[in-house]
Amino acid sequence: MTDIVLDGVIEDMIFTNEENGYTVCTINCMGEPVTCVGIMPFVNEGETIRVQGYWQVHATFGRQFKVEYFEKKLPTTSGTILKYLSSGAIKGVGPVTAERIVSKFGEDSLDVIENHPEWLTDIKGISPRKAHEISEAYRMQFGMRTVMLYCNRFFGPSLSVRIFKKYGSAAIDLIENNPYILCEDIVGIGFEKADKVAMDLGFQYNCAERIEAGVLHILNEAAFNGGHCYLPEEALLDKTAKKLQVAKEEILPALRGLCDRDKLVIAEIQGKRVVFLKEYFEAEQYIAAKLVSLSEAEFPFTLEGVGEQICLLEEKYGLEYAPEQKRAIMLAVTKGVSIVTGGPGTGKTTVIKAIIDIFRSLKYSVMLAAPTGRAAKRMSEASGCEAKTIHRLLEMTYTDANTPRFARDEFNPLPYKVIIIDEVSMVDTLLMASLLKAVKNGSYLILIGDVDQLPPVGAGNCLADIIQSGRFAVSRLTKVFRQAQESLIIVNAHNINSGVMPRLDVKDNDFFFIRRDNAADIKELIIDLVAKRLPKKYGVNPLDDIQVITPTRKGELGAAELNRILQSALNPQNGRKKEKKAGGVIFRENDKVMQVRNNYDLEWFISASGAQEETTGRGIFNGDIGRIISIDTQSETMVIDFDRRIAEYDFALLDELEHAYAITVHKSQGSEFKMVLMPAFDSPLPLMTRNLLYTAVTRAKELVCMIGKPECIETMVKNDHRPERYTALGEFLCSL
């Protein structure tokens, strides 16, 4: 496709998206009107632009010019200058003032505004102060043009918009002084992109700026991809040296410099020098200190008093609590911090209900929360009480710089006497620290979770570290109750967790296995089960009720390939559905998708059925699953329904989405699905683990179907290896 270059004056602004700069406008190109569409931020009527791209025919809007690159030129004739100034592009200049300026200064009007603003005071209605403001606003426009042209050397228009919004006219100086600030400040620019800019600008491969950015990159990668709160110093030096191709000796001054600027903390853990990103060091220290402080408070309930309350509840509900349940209830209402852990069917929900009843009999305020929306919804349904996500509980707000923060903290604590958190195995270090900052002294904190599931996606391993420290009251629920024993899902989950092979020979229960010995046959059967057999037999919706879960992202039975074939089977193109291709993936209307990183900025609304008002909020989080409602190629946006939260994405954010017909086990944490299908096949050994299999099985509410080779399941059951996470919470707890 040959690039075409057109010059023209903008005559009509049809549409513009201020967030991503997507614009539809009409330009006068040699007397002919041309409709231009693409990323063209900060353009206005009357401006002369040069656009580069190609012609396309839109199904609805006809022939258009698709802009891939653009640059602005200052208007030069009196007529174009008047149109430009009249458009409102310069704050403080409307049509009347524009007419007066151009009438007096003609083609020199823009030069006067920029270089001789005091001359503007000769015009009626322009005071010296207003003349200065007009000049500053125009210079800002000029600075924006300069920044956009500069950034277009390295990035697309969408990233250039983000850079200008962050730094303003100072962007060029900041980038040329240290391009690595981009990977810290701008979403979508990682170390590799910033590094390429630096090399293009002539920075040396072993300069201090590059090495410091490389160290931060390695530590951030260790946190995001490995769950580590720190790295041993020697490991950090090795990884950084390999990544940057520099000597270890050249990295040591960078470590000292980053420590001096409070970016890093070097500490000694278990006799070894380790390096933390400062936020993780402070978070783990805070968690330890706050938990110990909460646990040392004195509370009025005695064990005898609790015993009486338990008897009353047994009479009220006509049940008898198991001894380990009674112990869990007693510890929860007599200790400042308590932990309840156990697998499916062991009565965690029954314990939570009893705890709530006892505290409410004392007129204590109680609040329930969980890390994800799905987990909170499930907790609410099981307990009969309102449950919020932790983010909503902490009332996430935004600073003047549009940076997310929690309104609830140590200066504005939560008003509840009792806080119960479920699915704590999913809570990472930074979120746990934020939660504890909002818990006021003298409150009860009850942490519920299954320590045998996978650790959180984010850095840290809080639940396991808290339990292993031995500092707090821990109740382990192990007895599977009779009703739960009727479920083969629950029986097999406990077998797996105990290192015992699950029953694979039962065909008339809620867990069944189908043998297939090669990937092609497994894929074919998965499609048949999801698209036809299970919906026909059980009357379920294949998109809403069935979830394919797989150990890995890559390979013939990884999430990427399974998503490709399941999209074709469940949501094929019918000629009417709009599509958008991004990063080699085709997103289609009605696709099932997942958000793969926290985005605190995204606005959403809930349109309540029959209500006059809409509930709004911000934030779509890692693991949220939704459905694409519509795709608008004109405005370059798509609308997605995340369980009734309706959010609009511009196309620049599509790298935050993946298809969710099939998801990895790690991404399934905290969720519960009516039916789960899982291929059992040869995967990399680090993924063939017992707790990964256990986590997958326990995601299912009504049915588990495993397809593949029994030998693979046996390998996973026998492999109890859990990758080490570098965390210091346990050590900090033991030192207090």
XYZ file of C-alpha atoms in Angstrom:
736
model
C 0.000 0.000 0.000
C 1.657 3.218 -1.205
C 1.726 6.149 1.223
C 0.128 9.309 -0.168
C 0.858 12.839 1.094
C -1.819 15.541 1.105
C -1.703 19.197 2.241
C -4.807 21.106 3.188
C -6.581 23.509 5.510
C -8.952 22.058 8.109
C -12.407 23.338 7.286
C -14.593 21.216 9.579
C -13.886 19.300 12.798
C -16.379 16.403 12.689
C -15.196 14.415 15.732
C -12.297 14.348 18.165
C -11.463 12.084 21.112
C -9.486 14.152 23.610
C -8.103 11.073 25.367
C -6.334 9.473 22.413
C -6.349 12.244 19.803
C -8.476 10.310 17.306
C -9.955 12.852 14.917
C -12.306 12.999 11.949
C -12.054 16.232 9.995
C -12.526 17.678 6.522
C -9.614 19.446 4.824
C -9.623 21.614 1.728
C -7.049 19.974 -0.524
C -6.542 22.044 -3.699
C -10.214 23.009 -3.689
C -11.513 19.485 -3.028
C -12.981 18.404 0.352
C -11.215 15.353 1.830
C -12.396 13.486 4.939
C -9.356 12.535 7.057
C -9.509 9.998 9.913
C -6.775 8.985 12.366
C -4.744 10.081 15.375
C -4.373 13.852 14.946
C -4.359 15.428 18.406
C -4.774 19.138 19.098
C -5.773 20.162 15.572
C -8.296 22.948 14.964
C -10.259 24.537 12.148
C -8.170 26.874 10.048
C -4.901 25.032 10.588
C -2.903 23.778 7.635
C -1.836 20.146 7.998
C 0.193 17.691 5.981
C -1.124 14.127 6.239
C 0.439 10.884 5.091
C -1.525 7.661 4.640
C -3.826 5.914 2.182
C -7.350 5.950 0.785
C -9.977 3.599 2.167
C -13.681 3.037 1.663
C -15.715 2.836 4.866
C -18.887 0.719 4.721
C -21.002 3.542 6.199
C -19.095 6.779 5.560
C -17.648 6.121 2.116
C -14.261 7.231 0.777
C -11.875 8.531 3.451
C -8.193 9.269 3.858
C -6.677 7.106 6.632
C -3.963 9.183 8.334
C -0.890 7.312 9.564
C 1.272 10.409 10.137
C 0.549 14.110 10.258
C 2.242 17.431 10.941
C 0.839 20.911 11.395
C 1.851 24.001 9.526
C 1.057 27.517 10.626
C -1.647 29.221 8.581
C -0.100 31.930 6.383
C -2.892 33.885 4.691
C -5.177 36.349 6.427
C -8.160 34.123 5.652
C -6.681 30.945 7.103
C -5.320 32.810 10.129
C -8.775 34.248 10.794
C -10.374 30.798 10.530
C -7.724 29.364 12.860
C -8.102 32.075 15.516
C -11.912 32.050 15.259
C -12.018 28.285 15.946
C -11.194 28.733 19.640
C -7.782 27.108 19.298
C -6.225 29.945 21.330
C -7.771 30.435 24.754
C -9.121 33.969 25.122
C -9.607 34.555 21.396
C -13.117 34.231 19.999
C -14.490 35.165 16.564
C -14.876 38.873 17.381
C -11.377 39.253 18.836
C -9.950 37.187 15.985
C -11.561 39.524 13.430
C -10.082 42.561 15.197
C -6.571 41.030 15.392
C -6.493 39.990 11.729
C -8.006 43.300 10.583
C -5.142 45.164 12.276
C -2.176 42.858 11.707
C -3.159 40.726 8.702
C -0.652 38.017 7.799
C 1.611 39.149 10.676
C -1.045 38.313 13.297
C 0.563 35.121 14.577
C 4.010 36.712 14.742
C 2.545 39.569 16.793
C 0.788 37.142 19.180
C 3.983 35.172 19.720
C 6.671 37.848 19.776
C 4.971 41.213 20.391
C 1.918 40.557 22.597
C 2.053 44.112 23.959
C 0.920 45.325 20.512
C -2.387 43.508 21.058
C -3.369 46.106 23.683
C -4.100 48.524 20.829
C -7.157 46.396 20.102
C -10.408 47.109 21.923
C -11.095 44.640 24.718
C -7.514 43.333 25.120
C -5.835 44.410 28.351
C -2.094 43.895 29.008
C -2.956 40.847 31.144
C -5.189 39.338 28.476
C -2.544 39.999 25.805
C -0.024 38.065 27.893
C -2.487 35.167 28.384
C -3.216 34.992 24.646
C 0.494 34.886 23.858
C 1.119 32.149 26.454
C -1.773 30.062 25.107
C -0.434 30.402 21.567
C 3.091 29.481 22.644
C 1.663 26.412 24.342
C 0.101 25.463 20.997
C 3.458 26.031 19.329
C 5.185 23.947 21.999
C 2.657 21.165 21.496
C 3.332 21.124 17.755
C 7.051 20.941 18.399
C 6.689 18.114 20.926
C 4.389 16.097 18.661
C 6.730 16.441 15.693
C 9.703 15.487 17.868
C 8.005 12.459 19.437
C 6.745 11.190 16.100
C 10.384 10.336 15.328
C 10.174 7.579 17.920
C 6.543 6.765 18.692
C 3.105 6.691 17.162
C 0.711 9.613 17.629
C -1.117 7.971 20.548
C 2.027 7.663 22.690
C 3.090 11.148 21.633
C -0.192 12.478 23.007
C 0.475 10.791 26.346
C 3.969 12.283 26.486
C 2.754 15.815 25.788
C -0.052 15.478 28.359
C 2.506 14.350 30.956
C 5.336 16.813 30.349
C 3.865 19.629 28.261
C 6.287 21.863 26.380
C 9.179 20.628 28.528
C 8.958 17.140 26.986
C 11.804 17.533 24.495
C 14.295 18.825 27.069
C 13.326 16.103 29.538
C 13.635 13.314 26.951
C 16.952 14.524 25.611
C 18.311 14.868 29.140
C 17.188 11.348 30.140
C 14.918 9.334 27.811
C 14.644 6.592 30.431
C 12.151 8.689 32.397
C 9.655 7.566 29.751
C 9.585 3.971 30.980
C 8.802 5.178 34.507
C 6.155 7.751 33.600
C 4.379 6.728 30.387
C 2.128 3.679 30.142
C 3.014 1.773 26.987
C 6.709 2.718 26.963
C 8.828 0.014 28.517
C 12.568 -0.151 28.996
C 13.193 -1.475 25.486
C 11.395 1.437 23.781
C 13.068 4.026 25.993
C 16.417 2.320 25.393
C 15.964 2.566 21.633
C 15.244 6.292 21.954
C 18.381 6.701 24.062
C 20.537 4.884 21.518
C 19.097 7.018 18.702
C 19.952 10.115 20.738
C 23.557 8.983 21.151
C 23.568 7.841 24.787
C 26.390 5.442 25.659
C 25.438 1.817 26.375
C 27.147 2.024 29.785
C 25.955 5.491 30.814
C 24.605 5.934 34.340
C 21.079 6.708 33.142
C 20.875 3.452 31.183
C 22.274 1.293 33.963
C 19.980 2.820 36.588
C 16.952 2.314 34.343
C 18.093 -1.241 33.641
C 18.328 -2.060 37.356
C 14.815 -0.726 37.966
C 13.563 -2.670 34.939
C 15.028 -5.958 36.222
C 13.487 -5.460 39.678
C 10.107 -4.520 38.230
C 10.182 -7.546 35.940
C 11.030 -9.736 38.945
C 7.997 -8.321 40.779
C 5.514 -8.533 37.898
C 6.607 -11.834 36.352
C 8.133 -13.686 39.303
C 6.249 -12.286 42.290
C 9.489 -11.245 44.015
C 9.623 -8.348 46.474
C 13.428 -8.265 46.220
C 16.334 -9.958 44.461
C 19.598 -11.120 46.010
C 22.204 -8.523 45.112
C 24.354 -11.021 43.225
C 21.389 -12.232 41.161
C 20.431 -8.633 40.362
C 23.980 -7.852 39.221
C 24.072 -10.960 37.034
C 20.702 -10.254 35.392
C 21.449 -6.567 34.821
C 24.911 -7.244 33.394
C 23.463 -9.785 30.972
C 20.562 -7.546 29.943
C 22.648 -4.416 29.383
C 25.902 -6.090 28.286
C 27.924 -4.200 30.885
C 30.362 -5.293 33.595
C 29.088 -5.887 37.135
C 31.517 -3.266 38.429
C 29.736 -0.640 36.332
C 26.408 -1.457 38.016
C 27.489 -0.866 41.632
C 27.592 2.972 41.373
C 24.070 2.846 39.898
C 22.851 0.874 42.924
C 24.344 3.452 45.275
C 22.839 6.322 43.299
C 19.370 4.744 43.291
C 19.597 4.129 47.034
C 20.642 7.754 47.614
C 17.567 8.899 45.680
C 15.254 6.605 47.659
C 14.452 4.362 44.699
C 16.035 1.234 46.206
C 16.777 -0.245 49.613
C 19.672 -2.636 50.239
C 19.084 -4.867 53.260
C 20.273 -8.131 54.761
C 17.806 -11.027 54.686
C 18.815 -14.419 56.045
C 22.448 -13.340 56.050
C 22.502 -12.196 52.408
C 22.557 -8.726 50.844
C 19.352 -8.151 48.897
C 17.924 -5.266 46.889
C 14.329 -4.040 47.143
C 12.379 -1.495 45.187
C 11.652 0.896 48.032
C 7.861 0.555 47.811
C 8.064 -3.203 48.413
C 10.494 -2.849 51.317
C 8.278 -0.305 53.022
C 5.111 -2.300 52.270
C 6.446 -5.527 53.806
C 7.755 -3.680 56.854
C 4.428 -1.914 57.304
C 2.400 -5.137 56.957
C 4.485 -6.822 59.652
C 4.278 -3.912 62.098
C 0.533 -3.321 61.600
C -0.433 -6.990 61.928
C 1.528 -7.324 65.158
C -0.033 -4.116 66.488
C -3.568 -5.311 65.669
C -2.918 -8.731 67.196
C -1.726 -7.279 70.516
C -4.936 -5.358 71.249
C -7.170 -6.677 74.046
C -10.782 -7.623 73.355
C -13.755 -8.175 75.668
C -14.876 -11.644 74.617
C -13.753 -14.638 76.670
C -13.620 -18.176 75.335
C -16.447 -19.129 77.702
C -18.635 -16.361 76.359
C -17.986 -17.460 72.807
C -18.930 -21.018 73.702
C -22.348 -19.822 74.845
C -22.802 -17.858 71.618
C -21.892 -20.913 69.517
C -24.490 -23.026 71.368
C -27.147 -20.411 70.681
C -26.247 -20.387 66.968
C -26.405 -24.188 66.787
C -29.923 -24.033 68.249
C -30.908 -21.206 65.918
C -29.749 -22.932 62.717
C -30.292 -26.540 63.761
C -26.694 -27.616 63.139
C -23.613 -28.732 65.005
C -20.277 -27.097 64.312
C -17.262 -29.370 63.941
C -14.546 -28.920 66.610
C -12.184 -27.174 64.176
C -14.994 -24.819 63.120
C -15.706 -23.961 66.761
C -12.015 -23.224 67.267
C -11.974 -20.967 64.190
C -15.005 -19.034 65.457
C -13.544 -18.668 68.955
C -10.194 -17.388 67.686
C -11.848 -14.962 65.271
C -13.879 -13.230 67.987
C -11.190 -13.188 70.679
C -8.070 -12.264 68.683
C -7.241 -9.047 66.892
C -5.877 -10.948 63.892
C -6.951 -14.442 62.919
C -6.583 -16.580 59.816
C -8.958 -19.276 58.580
C -7.606 -21.510 55.844
C -9.045 -24.594 54.213
C -10.016 -26.199 50.953
C -13.438 -26.518 49.298
C -16.226 -28.149 51.300
C -14.558 -27.594 54.687
C -17.105 -25.079 55.942
C -15.346 -21.721 55.608
C -18.623 -20.016 54.679
C -20.376 -21.537 57.713
C -17.617 -20.141 59.924
C -17.910 -16.686 58.334
C -21.680 -16.635 58.940
C -21.212 -17.574 62.611
C -18.557 -14.883 63.103
C -20.844 -12.257 61.551
C -23.765 -13.326 63.755
C -21.714 -13.096 66.948
C -20.259 -9.684 66.154
C -23.650 -8.313 65.130
C -25.111 -9.504 68.437
C -22.607 -7.106 70.001
C -23.777 -4.323 67.645
C -20.333 -4.279 66.026
C -20.099 -2.984 62.462
C -18.903 -5.690 60.039
C -17.602 -5.372 56.468
C -16.692 -8.142 54.019
C -14.303 -7.742 51.084
C -12.351 -9.739 48.501
C -9.663 -8.928 45.912
C -11.831 -9.276 42.788
C -15.369 -8.419 41.794
C -16.207 -12.066 41.136
C -14.844 -13.166 44.512
C -16.730 -10.368 46.301
C -19.968 -11.292 44.537
C -19.537 -14.954 45.498
C -18.757 -13.997 49.103
C -21.871 -11.833 49.272
C -24.113 -14.577 47.869
C -22.700 -17.199 50.261
C -22.847 -15.075 53.417
C -26.000 -13.085 52.705
C -24.118 -9.863 53.525
C -22.742 -7.099 51.352
C -19.177 -7.674 50.191
C -17.028 -5.184 48.291
C -13.827 -5.425 46.323
C -10.839 -4.234 48.332
C -10.351 -1.353 45.892
C -13.939 -0.218 46.375
C -13.686 -0.682 50.135
C -10.654 1.613 50.203
C -12.492 4.195 48.049
C -10.050 4.666 45.226
C -9.814 8.298 44.141
C -7.478 10.434 42.039
C -4.987 13.177 42.794
C -4.772 16.457 40.869
C -2.190 14.724 38.673
C -4.800 12.006 37.918
C -2.791 9.447 39.878
C -4.883 6.788 41.642
C -4.850 6.711 45.419
C -6.986 5.254 48.176
C -9.109 7.708 50.148
C -9.063 5.305 53.085
C -5.691 5.186 54.828
C -4.131 5.715 58.274
C -5.431 9.305 58.320
C -8.930 8.330 57.176
C -9.435 4.756 58.397
C -12.350 2.465 57.682
C -15.203 2.914 60.171
C -15.763 -0.812 60.773
C -15.019 -2.714 63.970
C -14.723 -6.041 62.112
C -13.171 -6.542 58.666
C -13.335 -9.975 56.998
C -11.272 -10.507 53.843
C -11.811 -13.577 51.637
C -9.489 -15.095 48.990
C -6.461 -13.638 50.777
C -4.142 -15.967 48.851
C -4.692 -13.570 45.923
C -3.763 -10.394 47.826
C -0.312 -9.116 46.873
C 2.060 -7.097 49.025
C 1.151 -3.594 47.860
C -2.596 -4.182 48.161
C -2.204 -5.784 51.601
C -0.230 -2.770 52.833
C -2.886 -0.386 51.487
C -5.625 -2.400 53.175
C -3.877 -2.471 56.546
C -3.237 1.274 56.461
C -7.018 1.722 56.425
C -7.721 -0.672 59.327
C -8.005 1.355 62.524
C -6.350 0.168 65.707
C -8.696 -1.857 67.876
C -10.418 -3.499 64.902
C -10.764 -7.221 64.339
C -9.125 -8.470 61.145
C -10.129 -11.924 59.909
C -8.306 -13.298 56.870
C -9.923 -16.175 54.947
C -8.161 -18.102 52.215
C -6.845 -21.343 50.809
C -3.092 -21.341 51.315
C -2.721 -24.333 48.967
C -3.807 -22.344 45.919
C -1.385 -20.490 43.683
C 0.193 -17.351 45.167
C -0.978 -13.919 43.970
C -0.303 -12.664 40.460
C 1.430 -9.604 41.941
C 4.546 -9.592 44.091
C 4.518 -11.205 47.515
C 3.050 -14.254 49.224
C 1.275 -12.646 52.156
C -1.088 -15.393 53.311
C 1.590 -18.092 53.314
C 4.144 -15.806 55.004
C 1.669 -14.735 57.695
C 0.735 -18.337 58.496
C 4.322 -19.607 58.475
C 5.472 -16.864 60.831
C 3.592 -18.512 63.719
C 2.734 -15.079 65.153
C -1.032 -15.256 64.713
C -4.056 -17.432 65.471
C -4.480 -19.835 62.550
C -7.416 -22.224 62.076
C -6.979 -24.989 59.499
C -10.239 -26.517 58.309
C -9.594 -30.014 56.991
C -12.828 -31.956 57.460
C -14.873 -32.310 54.280
C -18.541 -32.341 55.250
C -20.897 -35.105 54.187
C -22.819 -33.017 51.672
C -19.564 -31.867 50.094
C -18.338 -35.470 49.931
C -21.029 -36.146 47.348
C -19.169 -33.839 44.955
C -16.320 -35.508 43.108
C -14.927 -32.014 42.384
C -14.356 -31.515 46.106
C -13.188 -35.082 46.774
C -10.717 -34.958 43.885
C -9.499 -31.484 44.886
C -8.584 -32.797 48.339
C -7.023 -35.914 46.840
C -4.853 -33.748 44.590
C -3.865 -31.516 47.495
C -2.851 -34.601 49.488
C -0.762 -35.985 46.642
C -3.313 -38.667 45.793
C -4.368 -39.350 42.203
C -7.931 -38.080 41.544
C -10.670 -40.490 40.480
C -10.743 -40.455 36.695
C -13.026 -43.447 36.119
C -16.367 -41.951 37.249
C -18.723 -40.818 34.477
C -21.926 -39.889 36.318
C -20.677 -37.226 38.760
C -19.512 -33.621 38.514
C -15.895 -34.506 37.645
C -15.056 -36.629 34.634
C -12.041 -37.396 32.499
C -11.850 -38.131 28.777
C -8.670 -39.659 27.415
C -7.087 -38.223 24.290
C -3.446 -38.827 23.415
C -2.542 -35.998 21.055
C -3.061 -32.252 20.932
C -5.148 -32.270 17.732
C -7.699 -34.670 19.230
C -7.801 -32.689 22.500
C -8.505 -29.441 20.613
C -11.215 -31.040 18.512
C -12.961 -32.442 21.596
C -12.724 -29.136 23.512
C -14.477 -27.337 20.647
C -17.158 -30.019 20.443
C -17.786 -29.990 24.211
C -17.889 -26.203 24.560
C -19.837 -25.389 21.423
C -22.264 -28.341 21.265
C -22.308 -31.213 23.749
C -22.282 -29.412 27.116
C -24.757 -26.668 26.109
C -27.099 -29.324 24.665
C -26.912 -31.648 27.685
C -26.990 -29.067 30.495
C -28.726 -26.117 28.851
C -25.828 -23.751 29.563
C -24.465 -20.738 27.686
C -21.049 -21.626 26.232
C -19.714 -18.077 26.719
C -21.093 -17.310 30.179
C -21.122 -20.714 31.873
C -18.153 -22.667 30.480
C -14.525 -21.670 31.029
C -11.552 -23.387 29.425
C -8.520 -23.228 31.723
C -5.037 -24.267 30.630
C -1.638 -24.352 32.363
C 0.236 -22.323 29.769
C -0.123 -19.391 27.372
C 1.979 -20.834 24.574
C 1.937 -24.032 22.552
C -0.686 -26.015 20.696
C -2.905 -26.244 23.790
C -1.951 -22.923 25.335
C -4.384 -20.082 25.934
C -3.441 -18.177 22.759
C -4.127 -21.075 20.383
C -7.235 -22.259 22.217
C -8.624 -18.716 22.087
C -8.079 -18.624 18.345
C -10.005 -21.828 17.650
C -12.721 -21.155 20.244
C -13.348 -17.675 18.834
C -13.913 -19.254 15.421
C -16.311 -21.795 16.911
C -18.235 -19.593 19.355
C -18.127 -16.143 17.746
C -17.443 -16.503 14.022
C -17.511 -13.586 11.633
C -20.922 -13.375 9.974
C -20.314 -10.301 7.833
C -22.059 -7.988 10.298
C -19.758 -7.983 13.323
C -17.167 -5.227 13.414
C -13.550 -6.146 14.116
C -10.247 -4.587 15.114
C -6.876 -6.255 14.649
C -4.282 -5.369 17.289
C -0.959 -7.063 17.950
C -1.806 -9.984 15.668
C -5.129 -10.623 17.461
C -8.558 -9.960 15.961
C -11.059 -8.520 18.438
C -14.653 -8.969 17.300
C -17.985 -7.760 18.603
C -19.391 -10.260 21.158
C -15.899 -11.594 21.949
C -15.187 -12.761 25.493
C -12.169 -10.774 26.758
C -10.082 -10.318 29.899
C -8.291 -7.270 31.284
C -4.679 -8.330 31.918
C -3.363 -5.424 33.999
C -4.806 -3.015 36.517
C -6.078 0.167 34.858
C -7.167 2.651 37.500
C -8.102 5.339 34.956
C -10.816 3.575 32.968
C -14.232 5.019 33.656
C -17.301 2.776 33.740
C -20.980 3.055 34.446
C -23.737 0.674 35.495
C -27.077 1.378 33.849
C -29.538 0.125 36.431
C -32.584 -1.493 34.858
C -35.517 0.867 35.058
C -33.584 3.434 37.099
C -33.191 7.083 36.189
C -29.596 7.373 37.383
C -26.424 5.571 36.388
C -23.812 4.427 38.861
C -20.304 5.371 37.753
C -16.801 4.548 38.837
C -13.225 4.090 37.686
C -10.914 1.122 37.413
C -10.934 -2.175 35.503
C -8.571 -4.697 37.045
C -6.332 -7.597 36.139
C -8.499 -10.716 35.679
C -11.810 -8.957 35.016
C -13.724 -10.788 32.257
C -16.143 -9.031 29.933
C -17.858 -9.079 26.558
C -17.256 -6.672 23.657
C -20.559 -4.887 23.008
C -19.502 -2.694 20.098
C -16.491 -1.602 18.064
C -16.406 1.849 16.444
C -13.671 2.068 13.844
C -14.531 5.720 13.230
C -13.796 6.873 16.794
C -11.306 4.010 17.317
C -13.044 2.830 20.474
C -14.736 -0.300 21.725
C -17.323 -0.714 24.471
C -17.013 -3.682 26.841
C -19.447 -5.019 29.439
C -17.627 -6.285 32.548
C -20.471 -7.912 34.478
C -22.728 -4.834 33.973
C -19.871 -2.320 34.313
C -19.769 -0.671 30.893
C -16.347 0.731 29.916
C -15.121 2.425 26.745
C -11.624 1.538 25.508
C -9.726 3.497 22.914
C -7.698 1.353 20.565
C -4.448 2.479 22.233
C -5.454 0.345 25.249
C -6.004 -2.916 23.389
C -2.659 -4.277 24.616
C -4.394 -4.515 28.017
C -6.924 -7.032 26.673
C -6.776 -10.717 25.760
C -9.399 -13.143 24.590
C -10.893 -15.108 27.483
C -12.496 -18.134 25.837
C -9.478 -19.884 27.347
C -7.398 -18.467 30.211
C -4.373 -19.647 32.147
C -4.811 -21.125 35.600
C -2.931 -18.144 37.061
C -5.464 -15.739 35.529
C -8.373 -17.797 36.906
C -7.471 -17.140 40.548
C -10.315 -15.783 42.641
C -12.914 -16.621 40.012
C -15.559 -19.327 40.051
C -17.157 -20.750 36.920
C -20.149 -23.009 36.490
C -18.160 -25.438 34.327
C -14.413 -25.799 33.791
C -12.653 -27.668 30.983
C -8.926 -28.297 31.254
C -6.577 -30.007 28.805
C -4.110 -32.395 30.487
C -1.019 -32.461 28.302
C 2.746 -32.184 28.412
C 3.737 -28.674 29.502
C 6.942 -27.123 30.843
C 7.719 -28.845 34.156
C 7.434 -25.628 36.271
C 3.753 -25.529 35.218
C 3.096 -29.218 35.879
C 2.548 -28.708 39.600
C 0.121 -29.930 42.223
C -1.070 -26.531 43.386
C -1.676 -25.393 39.807
C -3.889 -28.435 39.180
C -5.607 -27.937 42.545
C -6.296 -24.279 41.765
C -7.787 -25.178 38.362
C -10.118 -27.845 39.776
C -11.347 -25.605 42.598
C -12.447 -22.902 40.108
C -15.441 -25.065 39.108
C -18.812 -24.820 40.803
C -20.824 -27.524 39.045
C -18.639 -29.471 36.607
C -14.999 -30.266 35.815
C -14.029 -32.002 32.603
C -10.374 -32.911 32.028
C -9.257 -34.041 28.593
C -5.911 -35.598 27.772
C -3.452 -38.082 29.217
C -3.747 -39.502 32.750
C 0.064 -39.628 32.953
C 0.138 -35.829 32.791
C -2.298 -35.566 35.684
C -0.195 -38.021 37.660
C 2.931 -35.933 37.001
C 1.184 -32.826 38.325
C -0.125 -34.576 41.430
C 3.351 -35.872 42.304
C 5.088 -32.538 41.651
C 4.656 -30.509 44.850
C 7.367 -28.022 43.858
C 6.441 -24.400 44.578
C 8.706 -21.805 42.971
C 10.486 -19.712 45.574
C 9.368 -16.135 45.946
C 11.788 -13.662 47.426
C 9.744 -12.052 50.206
C 10.820 -10.660 53.568
C 7.456 -10.481 55.348
C 8.089 -13.655 57.332
C 11.468 -12.414 58.487
C 10.087 -9.002 59.439
C 7.280 -10.642 61.430
C 9.663 -12.897 63.317
C 11.926 -9.967 64.194
C 9.163 -7.991 65.937
